[in-house]
C-alpha positions as a printed Julia matrix, in Angstrom:
170×3 Matrix{Float64}:
 -205.43  80.41  -113.54
 -206.6   80.82  -116.52
 -206.71  76.56  -117.05
 -208.27  76.05  -113.67
 -211.12  78.53  -115.18
 -211.36  77.05  -118.51
 -211.55  74.18  -117.44
 -214.04  74.74  -114.5
 -216.35  76.62  -117.55
 -215.87  72.51  -119.29
 -217.23  71.48  -116.9
 -220.12  73.01  -115.65
 -221.32  73.16  -119.41
 -221.08  69.9   -120.24
 -222.91  68.61  -117.02
 -225.43  71.7   -117.99
 -225.95  70.24  -121.77
 -226.14  65.87  -120.51
 -229.37  67.62  -118.12
 -232.42  68.18  -121.15
 -233.94  65.47  -122.55
 -232.75  64.38  -125.88
 -234.48  65.47  -129.14
 -233.95  62.27  -130.65
 -234.38  59.29  -127.64
 -234.87  56.98  -130.29
 -231.56  56.93  -131.63
 -230.28  56.78  -128.32
 -232.89  53.24  -127.59
 -231.27  49.54  -128.06
 -233.96  48.07  -129.33
 -234.68  50.85  -132.28
 -231.01  51.06  -133.52
 -231.19  46.5   -133.73
 -234.96  46.52  -136.14
 -232.89  49.34  -138.2
 -229.94  46.98  -138.74
 -231.83  43.73  -139.34
 -233.93  46.05  -141.88
 -230.43  47.38  -143.58
 -229.17  44.05  -143.18
 -232.74  42.83  -145.23
 -232.73  45.49  -147.93
 -229.04  44.71  -149.12
 -229.96  40.59  -148.78
 -233.46  41.99  -150.85
 -230.27  43.48  -153.07
 -228.81  40.14  -153.49
 -231.82  37.89  -154.03
 -232.7   40.14  -156.93
 -229.59  39.85  -159.06
 -230.96  35.99  -157.95
 -233.73  36.48  -159.73
 -232.15  37.9   -162.67
 -230.21  35.65  -163.15
 -232.53  33.03  -163.01
 -235.33  34.39  -165.68
 -232.74  34.72  -167.81
 -231.81  31.28  -167.27
 -235.25  30.0   -167.94
 -235.53  32.42  -170.84
 -232.25  30.6   -172.48
 -233.57  27.16  -171.94
 -235.12  25.34  -174.65
 -238.91  24.21  -174.48
 -240.43  20.62  -173.19
 -236.49  20.13  -171.83
 -235.98  19.0   -168.48
 -233.19  21.92  -168.79
 -236.43  24.77  -168.86
 -238.14  22.72  -165.53
 -234.93  22.45  -163.2
 -234.67  26.76  -164.54
 -237.69  26.91  -164.08
 -238.02  25.65  -160.81
 -234.5   27.71  -160.03
 -236.34  30.46  -160.89
 -239.63  30.67  -159.19
 -237.55  29.54  -155.8
 -235.33  32.55  -156.48
 -238.79  34.99  -156.76
 -240.46  33.2   -153.57
 -236.98  33.41  -151.44
 -237.41  37.18  -153.44
 -240.59  37.98  -152.16
 -239.67  36.9   -148.29
 -237.34  38.88  -147.87
 -239.02  41.76  -149.23
 -241.99  40.6   -146.61
 -239.04  40.11  -143.44
 -237.88  43.86  -144.42
 -241.92  45.43  -144.62
 -242.12  43.86  -141.64
 -238.76  45.96  -139.87
 -239.7   49.25  -141.12
 -243.43  49.06  -139.73
 -242.13  47.28  -136.2
 -239.25  50.5   -136.31
 -242.09  53.09  -136.72
 -243.81  51.08  -133.27
 -240.98  51.23  -132.14
 -240.07  54.85  -132.57
 -244.04  55.38  -131.49
 -242.97  53.84  -128.29
 -240.23  55.66  -127.02
 -241.51  59.12  -128.29
 -244.31  58.49  -125.24
 -242.56  56.84  -122.93
 -238.61  57.82  -122.77
 -240.26  61.54  -121.81
 -242.15  59.22  -118.29
 -238.55  58.05  -117.72
 -236.8   61.41  -118.31
 -238.67  63.31  -115.83
 -238.08  59.44  -113.52
 -234.8   59.95  -113.9
 -234.28  56.62  -115.06
 -231.19  56.03  -116.85
 -232.29  55.5   -121.0
 -232.12  53.05  -122.94
 -233.89  50.12  -120.92
 -231.63  47.55  -120.65
 -234.57  44.8   -119.04
 -236.2   45.67  -121.44
 -234.15  45.24  -124.79
 -233.23  41.63  -122.57
 -236.64  40.73  -122.86
 -236.13  42.36  -126.74
 -233.03  39.65  -127.4
 -234.77  37.2   -125.23
 -237.55  36.62  -127.98
 -235.72  37.66  -130.97
 -233.72  34.78  -130.46
 -236.78  32.83  -130.1
 -238.56  33.34  -133.28
 -235.4   32.73  -135.12
 -234.75  29.87  -133.39
 -234.67  26.78  -135.76
 -238.59  25.56  -136.02
 -237.97  21.91  -137.84
 -237.33  18.7   -135.15
 -234.09  16.68  -136.75
 -233.43  14.49  -135.26
 -230.09  13.85  -136.63
 -228.74  16.57  -135.98
 -229.44  16.51  -132.42
 -228.33  13.16  -132.38
 -224.61  14.47  -133.94
 -224.0   17.79  -131.6
 -225.69  14.5   -128.11
 -222.6   12.12  -129.41
 -219.84  15.56  -130.37
 -220.77  17.54  -126.78
 -220.22  13.94  -124.99
 -217.07  13.27  -126.39
 -215.92  17.06  -126.07
 -216.45  16.0   -122.19
 -215.47  12.24  -122.09
 -212.08  13.38  -123.47
 -211.76  16.19  -121.2
 -208.75  14.89  -118.87
 -209.49  14.41  -114.71
 -212.51  14.85  -115.78
 -212.76  12.14  -111.86
 -215.3   10.66  -114.11
 -215.08   6.46  -114.35
 -215.91   5.22  -117.64
 -218.41   2.33  -117.85
 -218.81  -0.11  -119.49
 -222.65  -0.12  -119.6
């Protein structure tokens, strides 16, 4: 009897505890969490890029003046610096996007809670994922890569047994 009373108490307390708004709804928001993960990943890449910059700078400074080696090490150094700067810019963008998303979540979450809608919003996350996938897609048109992909997929389709298609000579 005592166990039954204790189980009833635990169930009733847990149901009461779940019925209050979240203190930090951004920690449950899938978009915010993805932005945070991407920012952390970019920070790790920045640290690696900084090591590359330091290594390239040391090689550049150690090379002899007016030689081809000096020019090659200079090119490598400036390429590494540019890569590092791009990563820093991306990290700043992600941090500002996180702050913006946190502000947005703090504004819209009370409406979701009041209307008893599920949180986090799966539809908004699906839109975010689609936008992210399209924005990260390669922007160069490289016909050779497309031809290789097409021919590989065509070979894979023709090598499957029982596809029911007769091969034509055309």
